[in-house]
Amino acid sequence: QTVVTQEPSFSVSPGGTVTLTCGLNSGSVSTNNYPSWYQQTPGQAPRTLIYSTNSRSSGVPDRFSGSILGNKAALIITGAQADDESTYYCVLYIHSLVWVFGGGTKLTVL
Amino acid sequence: QVQLVESGGGVVQPGRSLRLSCAASGFTFSIYGMHWVRQAPGKGLEWVAVLSSDGSNENYADSVKGRFTISRDNSKNTLYLQMNSLRHEDTAVYYCAKKAAGGVEASPDYWGQGTLVTVSS
């Protein structure tokens, strides 16, 4: 069974930089997994930040960027702001029209 | 602007059926694949199903395979999810989502606001 792994929680200071990661229990994440990243606050629908590894969705500030770091996908947030406090999810394309979401990372800005 | 509006959620008994709809506007619906994604109360996102732009290719998460059917009517700009043999564990907010630009591997980009399905006796 494919499991996509994310840090359960992370904290960052206002103005700081944080890197959230997205891994695979079965091996390395690559651009062939087309990693995407979403931000969600309680009671709201997810908002797309990054798709296909590093393409920024419309209207997303360039403080948010995506990449592959080592064997994981990464979401890098620079200049963290109070309203970045959210849960962040990644999703990976596994194979044959199958996608799997990670469990999410709850980011605290303090 | 892209708009996706889900409807059809509600309370349903275990074993019964429900059909969700997702009305799309603001983009050329007929050229984009579509996803359904769900979120159980207090839990994370779970990918449910995908359908190609012309309706010819579909797939499902193992948890719903054989019980759920995704379909679309491009003449009505509407996506559907037929849910049969519902279980308590199907209780969730169901989101429809447009596929991002790209190939068959494209993940969701634009999302609807979701519709709540509660399976309870």
PDB file of C-alpha atoms in Angstrom:
ATOM      1  CA  GLN A   1       0.000   0.000   0.000  1.00  0.00           C
ATOM      2  CA  THR A   2       1.302   3.405  -1.009  1.00  0.00           C
ATOM      3  CA  VAL A   3       1.701   5.893   1.814  1.00  0.00           C
ATOM      4  CA  VAL A   4       2.584   9.551   1.263  1.00  0.00           C
ATOM      5  CA  THR A   5       4.370  10.995   4.264  1.00  0.00           C
ATOM      6  CA  GLN A   6       4.322  14.553   5.603  1.00  0.00           C
ATOM      7  CA  GLU A   7       5.481  16.076   8.866  1.00  0.00           C
ATOM      8  CA  PRO A   8       2.428  16.161  11.183  1.00  0.00           C
ATOM      9  CA  SER A   9       3.302  19.622  12.425  1.00  0.00           C
ATOM     10  CA  PHE A  10       5.831  22.394  11.971  1.00  0.00           C
ATOM     11  CA  SER A  11       6.353  25.858  13.371  1.00  0.00           C
ATOM     12  CA  VAL A  12       7.971  28.933  11.885  1.00  0.00           C
ATOM     13  CA  SER A  13       8.652  32.424  13.153  1.00  0.00           C
ATOM     14  CA  PRO A  14       7.061  35.395  11.406  1.00  0.00           C
ATOM     15  CA  GLY A  15       9.318  36.402   8.521  1.00  0.00           C
ATOM     16  CA  GLY A  16      11.104  33.065   8.588  1.00  0.00           C
ATOM     17  CA  THR A  17      11.496  30.328   6.007  1.00  0.00           C
ATOM     18  CA  VAL A  18      10.088  26.832   6.317  1.00  0.00           C
ATOM     19  CA  THR A  19      10.438  23.752   4.123  1.00  0.00           C
ATOM     20  CA  LEU A  20       7.666  21.161   4.269  1.00  0.00           C
ATOM     21  CA  THR A  21       8.332  17.778   2.693  1.00  0.00           C
ATOM     22  CA  CYS A  22       6.340  15.037   0.985  1.00  0.00           C
ATOM     23  CA  GLY A  23       7.766  11.525   0.750  1.00  0.00           C
ATOM     24  CA  LEU A  24       6.842   8.050  -0.415  1.00  0.00           C
ATOM     25  CA  ASN A  25       7.083   4.935   1.743  1.00  0.00           C
ATOM     26  CA  SER A  26       8.003   2.928  -1.356  1.00  0.00           C
ATOM     27  CA  GLY A  27      10.907   5.046  -2.554  1.00  0.00           C
ATOM     28  CA  SER A  28      11.870   8.428  -3.938  1.00  0.00           C
ATOM     29  CA  VAL A  29       9.577  11.180  -5.145  1.00  0.00           C
ATOM     30  CA  SER A  30      10.418  12.534  -8.584  1.00  0.00           C
ATOM     31  CA  THR A  31       8.904  14.960 -11.072  1.00  0.00           C
ATOM     32  CA  ASN A  32       7.133  11.905 -12.523  1.00  0.00           C
ATOM     33  CA  ASN A  33       4.922  11.976  -9.419  1.00  0.00           C
ATOM     34  CA  TYR A  34       3.783  15.513 -10.388  1.00  0.00           C
ATOM     35  CA  PRO A  35       3.662  16.658  -6.738  1.00  0.00           C
ATOM     36  CA  SER A  36       1.106  19.323  -5.909  1.00  0.00           C
ATOM     37  CA  TRP A  37       0.548  21.327  -2.742  1.00  0.00           C
ATOM     38  CA  TYR A  38      -2.609  22.688  -1.126  1.00  0.00           C
ATOM     39  CA  GLN A  39      -3.364  25.031   1.745  1.00  0.00           C
ATOM     40  CA  GLN A  40      -6.462  24.546   3.879  1.00  0.00           C
ATOM     41  CA  THR A  41      -7.853  26.449   6.824  1.00  0.00           C
ATOM     42  CA  PRO A  42     -10.658  25.024   9.001  1.00  0.00           C
ATOM     43  CA  GLY A  43     -14.052  25.002   7.333  1.00  0.00           C
ATOM     44  CA  GLN A  44     -12.678  26.029   3.952  1.00  0.00           C
ATOM     45  CA  ALA A  45     -12.036  24.187   0.724  1.00  0.00           C
ATOM     46  CA  PRO A  46      -8.416  23.511  -0.170  1.00  0.00           C
ATOM     47  CA  ARG A  47      -6.572  26.173  -2.134  1.00  0.00           C
ATOM     48  CA  THR A  48      -4.029  25.081  -4.714  1.00  0.00           C
ATOM     49  CA  LEU A  49      -0.561  26.553  -4.236  1.00  0.00           C
ATOM     50  CA  ILE A  50       1.726  24.484  -6.459  1.00  0.00           C
ATOM     51  CA  TYR A  51       1.061  21.874  -9.147  1.00  0.00           C
ATOM     52  CA  SER A  52       3.372  19.667 -11.188  1.00  0.00           C
ATOM     53  CA  THR A  53       6.325  20.106  -8.801  1.00  0.00           C
ATOM     54  CA  ASN A  54       6.948  23.835  -9.177  1.00  0.00           C
ATOM     55  CA  SER A  55       4.161  25.562 -11.130  1.00  0.00           C
ATOM     56  CA  ARG A  56       2.539  28.247  -9.019  1.00  0.00           C
ATOM     57  CA  SER A  57      -1.244  28.409  -9.212  1.00  0.00           C
ATOM     58  CA  SER A  58      -2.895  31.653 -10.294  1.00  0.00           C
ATOM     59  CA  GLY A  59      -2.744  34.371  -7.649  1.00  0.00           C
ATOM     60  CA  VAL A  60      -0.320  32.537  -5.351  1.00  0.00           C
ATOM     61  CA  PRO A  61       2.463  34.825  -4.108  1.00  0.00           C
ATOM     62  CA  ASP A  62       6.029  33.945  -5.023  1.00  0.00           C
ATOM     63  CA  ARG A  63       6.775  33.373  -1.330  1.00  0.00           C
ATOM     64  CA  PHE A  64       5.521  29.863  -2.060  1.00  0.00           C
ATOM     65  CA  SER A  65       7.653  27.597  -4.214  1.00  0.00           C
ATOM     66  CA  GLY A  66       7.944  23.893  -4.929  1.00  0.00           C
ATOM     67  CA  SER A  67      10.830  21.624  -5.766  1.00  0.00           C
ATOM     68  CA  ILE A  68      12.341  18.175  -5.369  1.00  0.00           C
ATOM     69  CA  LEU A  69      14.848  18.056  -2.499  1.00  0.00           C
ATOM     70  CA  GLY A  70      16.741  14.816  -2.271  1.00  0.00           C
ATOM     71  CA  ASN A  71      14.164  12.040  -2.456  1.00  0.00           C
ATOM     72  CA  LYS A  72      11.154  14.150  -1.461  1.00  0.00           C
ATOM     73  CA  ALA A  73       8.971  16.896  -2.837  1.00  0.00           C
ATOM     74  CA  ALA A  74       9.234  20.161  -0.952  1.00  0.00           C
ATOM     75  CA  LEU A  75       7.111  23.250  -0.384  1.00  0.00           C
ATOM     76  CA  ILE A  76       9.203  26.248   0.625  1.00  0.00           C
ATOM     77  CA  ILE A  77       7.539  29.228   2.266  1.00  0.00           C
ATOM     78  CA  THR A  78       9.655  32.339   2.691  1.00  0.00           C
ATOM     79  CA  GLY A  79       8.765  35.440   4.684  1.00  0.00           C
ATOM     80  CA  ALA A  80       6.160  33.538   6.700  1.00  0.00           C
ATOM     81  CA  GLN A  81       3.086  35.553   7.648  1.00  0.00           C
ATOM     82  CA  ALA A  82       0.417  35.006  10.286  1.00  0.00           C
ATOM     83  CA  ASP A  83      -2.163  34.017   7.695  1.00  0.00           C
ATOM     84  CA  ASP A  84       0.111  31.231   6.446  1.00  0.00           C
ATOM     85  CA  GLU A  85      -0.994  29.339   9.557  1.00  0.00           C
ATOM     86  CA  SER A  86      -2.901  26.465   7.920  1.00  0.00           C
ATOM     87  CA  THR A  87      -2.715  22.782   7.145  1.00  0.00           C
ATOM     88  CA  TYR A  88      -0.726  21.952   4.022  1.00  0.00           C
ATOM     89  CA  TYR A  89      -1.366  18.834   1.963  1.00  0.00           C
ATOM     90  CA  CYS A  90       0.629  17.299  -0.843  1.00  0.00           C
ATOM     91  CA  VAL A  91      -0.642  14.847  -3.429  1.00  0.00           C
ATOM     92  CA  LEU A  92       1.390  12.529  -5.617  1.00  0.00           C
ATOM     93  CA  TYR A  93       0.497  10.788  -8.865  1.00  0.00           C
ATOM     94  CA  ILE A  94       1.387   7.165  -8.215  1.00  0.00           C
ATOM     95  CA  HIS A  95       0.542   5.262 -11.425  1.00  0.00           C
ATOM     96  CA  SER A  96      -2.311   4.296 -13.724  1.00  0.00           C
ATOM     97  CA  LEU A  97      -4.686   7.100 -12.727  1.00  0.00           C
ATOM     98  CA  VAL A  98      -4.086   6.788  -8.985  1.00  0.00           C
ATOM     99  CA  TRP A  99      -3.328   9.756  -6.726  1.00  0.00           C
ATOM    100  CA  VAL A 100      -2.538   9.651  -3.005  1.00  0.00           C
ATOM    101  CA  PHE A 101      -2.656  12.550  -0.561  1.00  0.00           C
ATOM    102  CA  GLY A 102      -0.311  12.945   2.337  1.00  0.00           C
ATOM    103  CA  GLY A 103      -1.713  13.250   5.838  1.00  0.00           C
ATOM    104  CA  GLY A 104      -1.082  16.999   5.977  1.00  0.00           C
ATOM    105  CA  THR A 105       1.241  19.290   7.925  1.00  0.00           C
ATOM    106  CA  LYS A 106      -0.232  21.720  10.417  1.00  0.00           C
ATOM    107  CA  LEU A 107       1.881  24.863  10.246  1.00  0.00           C
ATOM    108  CA  THR A 108       2.006  27.240  13.173  1.00  0.00           C
ATOM    109  CA  VAL A 109       3.400  30.751  12.786  1.00  0.00           C
ATOM    110  CA  LEU A 110       4.678  32.030  16.129  1.00  0.00           C
TER     111      LEU A 110
ATOM    112  CA  GLN B   1     -13.547  32.789 -13.180  1.00  0.00           C
ATOM    113  CA  VAL B   2     -13.684  29.071 -12.496  1.00  0.00           C
ATOM    114  CA  GLN B   3     -16.637  28.027 -10.385  1.00  0.00           C
ATOM    115  CA  LEU B   4     -17.504  24.553  -9.164  1.00  0.00           C
ATOM    116  CA  VAL B   5     -20.686  24.067  -7.144  1.00  0.00           C
ATOM    117  CA  GLU B   6     -21.414  20.700  -5.564  1.00  0.00           C
ATOM    118  CA  SER B   7     -24.876  19.588  -4.507  1.00  0.00           C
ATOM    119  CA  GLY B   8     -26.732  16.449  -3.496  1.00  0.00           C
ATOM    120  CA  GLY B   9     -25.223  15.803  -0.089  1.00  0.00           C
ATOM    121  CA  GLY B  10     -27.297  14.914   2.938  1.00  0.00           C
ATOM    122  CA  VAL B  11     -28.009  12.254   5.529  1.00  0.00           C
ATOM    123  CA  VAL B  12     -28.432   8.715   4.199  1.00  0.00           C
ATOM    124  CA  GLN B  13     -28.753   5.315   5.857  1.00  0.00           C
ATOM    125  CA  PRO B  14     -26.016   2.687   5.510  1.00  0.00           C
ATOM    126  CA  GLY B  15     -26.489   0.583   2.400  1.00  0.00           C
ATOM    127  CA  ARG B  16     -28.450   3.251   0.559  1.00  0.00           C
ATOM    128  CA  SER B  17     -27.436   5.369  -2.437  1.00  0.00           C
ATOM    129  CA  LEU B  18     -26.817   9.039  -3.148  1.00  0.00           C
ATOM    130  CA  ARG B  19     -25.818  10.999  -6.250  1.00  0.00           C
ATOM    131  CA  LEU B  20     -23.679  14.107  -6.035  1.00  0.00           C
ATOM    132  CA  SER B  21     -23.538  16.741  -8.752  1.00  0.00           C
ATOM    133  CA  CYS B  22     -20.951  19.387  -9.533  1.00  0.00           C
ATOM    134  CA  ALA B  23     -21.955  22.288 -11.779  1.00  0.00           C
ATOM    135  CA  ALA B  24     -18.996  23.865 -13.562  1.00  0.00           C
ATOM    136  CA  SER B  25     -18.658  27.308 -15.089  1.00  0.00           C
ATOM    137  CA  GLY B  26     -15.984  29.813 -16.072  1.00  0.00           C
ATOM    138  CA  PHE B  27     -13.913  27.361 -18.141  1.00  0.00           C
ATOM    139  CA  THR B  28     -14.339  24.966 -21.055  1.00  0.00           C
ATOM    140  CA  PHE B  29     -15.576  21.992 -19.050  1.00  0.00           C
ATOM    141  CA  SER B  30     -15.433  19.543 -21.938  1.00  0.00           C
ATOM    142  CA  ILE B  31     -11.650  19.696 -22.315  1.00  0.00           C
ATOM    143  CA  TYR B  32     -10.653  19.072 -18.688  1.00  0.00           C
ATOM    144  CA  GLY B  33     -10.525  15.926 -16.638  1.00  0.00           C
ATOM    145  CA  MET B  34     -12.138  16.102 -13.215  1.00  0.00           C
ATOM    146  CA  HIS B  35     -11.506  14.665  -9.757  1.00  0.00           C
ATOM    147  CA  TRP B  36     -13.598  13.910  -6.680  1.00  0.00           C
ATOM    148  CA  VAL B  37     -11.801  14.258  -3.339  1.00  0.00           C
ATOM    149  CA  ARG B  38     -13.304  13.745   0.119  1.00  0.00           C
ATOM    150  CA  GLN B  39     -12.487  14.720   3.678  1.00  0.00           C
ATOM    151  CA  ALA B  40     -13.889  12.890   6.687  1.00  0.00           C
ATOM    152  CA  PRO B  41     -14.634  15.072   9.735  1.00  0.00           C
ATOM    153  CA  GLY B  42     -11.362  16.137  11.353  1.00  0.00           C
ATOM    154  CA  LYS B  43      -9.298  14.089   8.895  1.00  0.00           C
ATOM    155  CA  GLY B  44      -7.124  14.732   5.849  1.00  0.00           C
ATOM    156  CA  LEU B  45      -7.909  14.770   2.159  1.00  0.00           C
ATOM    157  CA  GLU B  46      -8.547  11.489   0.341  1.00  0.00           C
ATOM    158  CA  TRP B  47      -8.558  11.159  -3.436  1.00  0.00           C
ATOM    159  CA  VAL B  48     -11.721   9.343  -4.558  1.00  0.00           C
ATOM    160  CA  ALA B  49     -12.074   9.239  -8.345  1.00  0.00           C
ATOM    161  CA  VAL B  50     -10.980  10.733 -11.651  1.00  0.00           C
ATOM    162  CA  LEU B  51     -12.625  11.022 -15.069  1.00  0.00           C
ATOM    163  CA  SER B  52     -11.117  12.107 -18.361  1.00  0.00           C
ATOM    164  CA  SER B  53     -12.487  15.023 -20.364  1.00  0.00           C
ATOM    165  CA  ASP B  54     -14.470  12.835 -22.732  1.00  0.00           C
ATOM    166  CA  GLY B  55     -15.571  10.360 -20.073  1.00  0.00           C
ATOM    167  CA  SER B  56     -13.649   7.466 -21.579  1.00  0.00           C
ATOM    168  CA  ASN B  57     -11.123   6.899 -18.787  1.00  0.00           C
ATOM    169  CA  GLU B  58     -11.915   6.656 -15.101  1.00  0.00           C
ATOM    170  CA  ASN B  59     -10.420   5.259 -11.946  1.00  0.00           C
ATOM    171  CA  TYR B  60     -11.213   4.996  -8.262  1.00  0.00           C
ATOM    172  CA  ALA B  61      -9.579   4.689  -4.881  1.00  0.00           C
ATOM    173  CA  ASP B  62      -9.658   1.118  -3.584  1.00  0.00           C
ATOM    174  CA  SER B  63     -11.922   2.251  -0.733  1.00  0.00           C
ATOM    175  CA  VAL B  64     -14.775   3.063  -3.148  1.00  0.00           C
ATOM    176  CA  LYS B  65     -14.058   0.837  -6.149  1.00  0.00           C
ATOM    177  CA  GLY B  66     -17.116  -1.171  -7.148  1.00  0.00           C
ATOM    178  CA  ARG B  67     -19.478   1.079  -5.147  1.00  0.00           C
ATOM    179  CA  PHE B  68     -18.969   4.572  -6.617  1.00  0.00           C
ATOM    180  CA  THR B  69     -19.274   5.672 -10.254  1.00  0.00           C
ATOM    181  CA  ILE B  70     -18.005   8.944 -11.666  1.00  0.00           C
ATOM    182  CA  SER B  71     -19.612  10.349 -14.796  1.00  0.00           C
ATOM    183  CA  ARG B  72     -20.137  13.630 -16.624  1.00  0.00           C
ATOM    184  CA  ASP B  73     -22.491  15.380 -19.010  1.00  0.00           C
ATOM    185  CA  ASN B  74     -20.460  17.800 -21.088  1.00  0.00           C
ATOM    186  CA  SER B  75     -23.621  19.271 -22.598  1.00  0.00           C
ATOM    187  CA  LYS B  76     -24.670  20.344 -19.095  1.00  0.00           C
ATOM    188  CA  ASN B  77     -21.183  21.188 -17.766  1.00  0.00           C
ATOM    189  CA  THR B  78     -21.856  18.827 -14.875  1.00  0.00           C
ATOM    190  CA  LEU B  79     -19.868  16.128 -13.083  1.00  0.00           C
ATOM    191  CA  TYR B  80     -21.526  13.389 -11.053  1.00  0.00           C
ATOM    192  CA  LEU B  81     -20.644  10.872  -8.376  1.00  0.00           C
ATOM    193  CA  GLN B  82     -23.070   7.994  -7.909  1.00  0.00           C
ATOM    194  CA  MET B  83     -22.482   6.443  -4.495  1.00  0.00           C
ATOM    195  CA  ASN B  84     -24.027   3.046  -3.779  1.00  0.00           C
ATOM    196  CA  SER B  85     -23.855   0.711  -0.776  1.00  0.00           C
ATOM    197  CA  LEU B  86     -22.842   3.600   1.445  1.00  0.00           C
ATOM    198  CA  ARG B  87     -20.957   2.890   4.661  1.00  0.00           C
ATOM    199  CA  HIS B  88     -20.424   4.874   7.843  1.00  0.00           C
ATOM    200  CA  GLU B  89     -16.819   5.477   6.754  1.00  0.00           C
ATOM    201  CA  ASP B  90     -18.025   7.286   3.615  1.00  0.00           C
ATOM    202  CA  THR B  91     -19.146  10.176   5.827  1.00  0.00           C
ATOM    203  CA  ALA B  92     -17.198  13.187   4.547  1.00  0.00           C
ATOM    204  CA  VAL B  93     -17.257  16.482   2.726  1.00  0.00           C
ATOM    205  CA  TYR B  94     -17.001  15.669  -0.974  1.00  0.00           C
ATOM    206  CA  TYR B  95     -15.182  18.129  -3.222  1.00  0.00           C
ATOM    207  CA  CYS B  96     -15.163  18.169  -6.989  1.00  0.00           C
ATOM    208  CA  ALA B  97     -12.027  19.598  -8.526  1.00  0.00           C
ATOM    209  CA  LYS B  98     -10.902  20.528 -12.002  1.00  0.00           C
ATOM    210  CA  LYS B  99      -7.711  18.932 -13.215  1.00  0.00           C
ATOM    211  CA  ALA B 100      -4.745  21.234 -13.671  1.00  0.00           C
ATOM    212  CA  ALA B 101      -3.460  21.834 -17.178  1.00  0.00           C
ATOM    213  CA  GLY B 102      -1.280  18.980 -18.367  1.00  0.00           C
ATOM    214  CA  GLY B 103      -1.565  15.310 -19.107  1.00  0.00           C
ATOM    215  CA  VAL B 104      -3.329  12.402 -17.520  1.00  0.00           C
ATOM    216  CA  GLU B 105      -1.188  12.850 -14.397  1.00  0.00           C
ATOM    217  CA  ALA B 106      -2.600  16.286 -13.587  1.00  0.00           C
ATOM    218  CA  SER B 107      -3.794  16.766 -10.029  1.00  0.00           C
ATOM    219  CA  PRO B 108      -6.628  19.026  -8.855  1.00  0.00           C
ATOM    220  CA  ASP B 109      -6.283  22.768  -9.241  1.00  0.00           C
ATOM    221  CA  TYR B 110      -9.629  24.537  -8.799  1.00  0.00           C
ATOM    222  CA  TRP B 111     -11.944  23.198  -6.057  1.00  0.00           C
ATOM    223  CA  GLY B 112     -15.605  23.525  -5.219  1.00  0.00           C
ATOM    224  CA  GLN B 113     -16.808  24.414  -1.729  1.00  0.00           C
ATOM    225  CA  GLY B 114     -17.822  20.811  -0.992  1.00  0.00           C
ATOM    226  CA  THR B 115     -21.004  19.002  -0.029  1.00  0.00           C
ATOM    227  CA  LEU B 116     -21.407  17.012   3.188  1.00  0.00           C
ATOM    228  CA  VAL B 117     -22.504  13.382   3.077  1.00  0.00           C
ATOM    229  CA  THR B 118     -23.447  11.796   6.383  1.00  0.00           C
ATOM    230  CA  VAL B 119     -24.064   8.055   6.497  1.00  0.00           C
ATOM    231  CA  SER B 120     -26.033   7.271   9.622  1.00  0.00           C
ATOM    232  CA  SER B 121     -28.906   5.099  10.732  1.00  0.00           C
TER     233      SER B 121
END
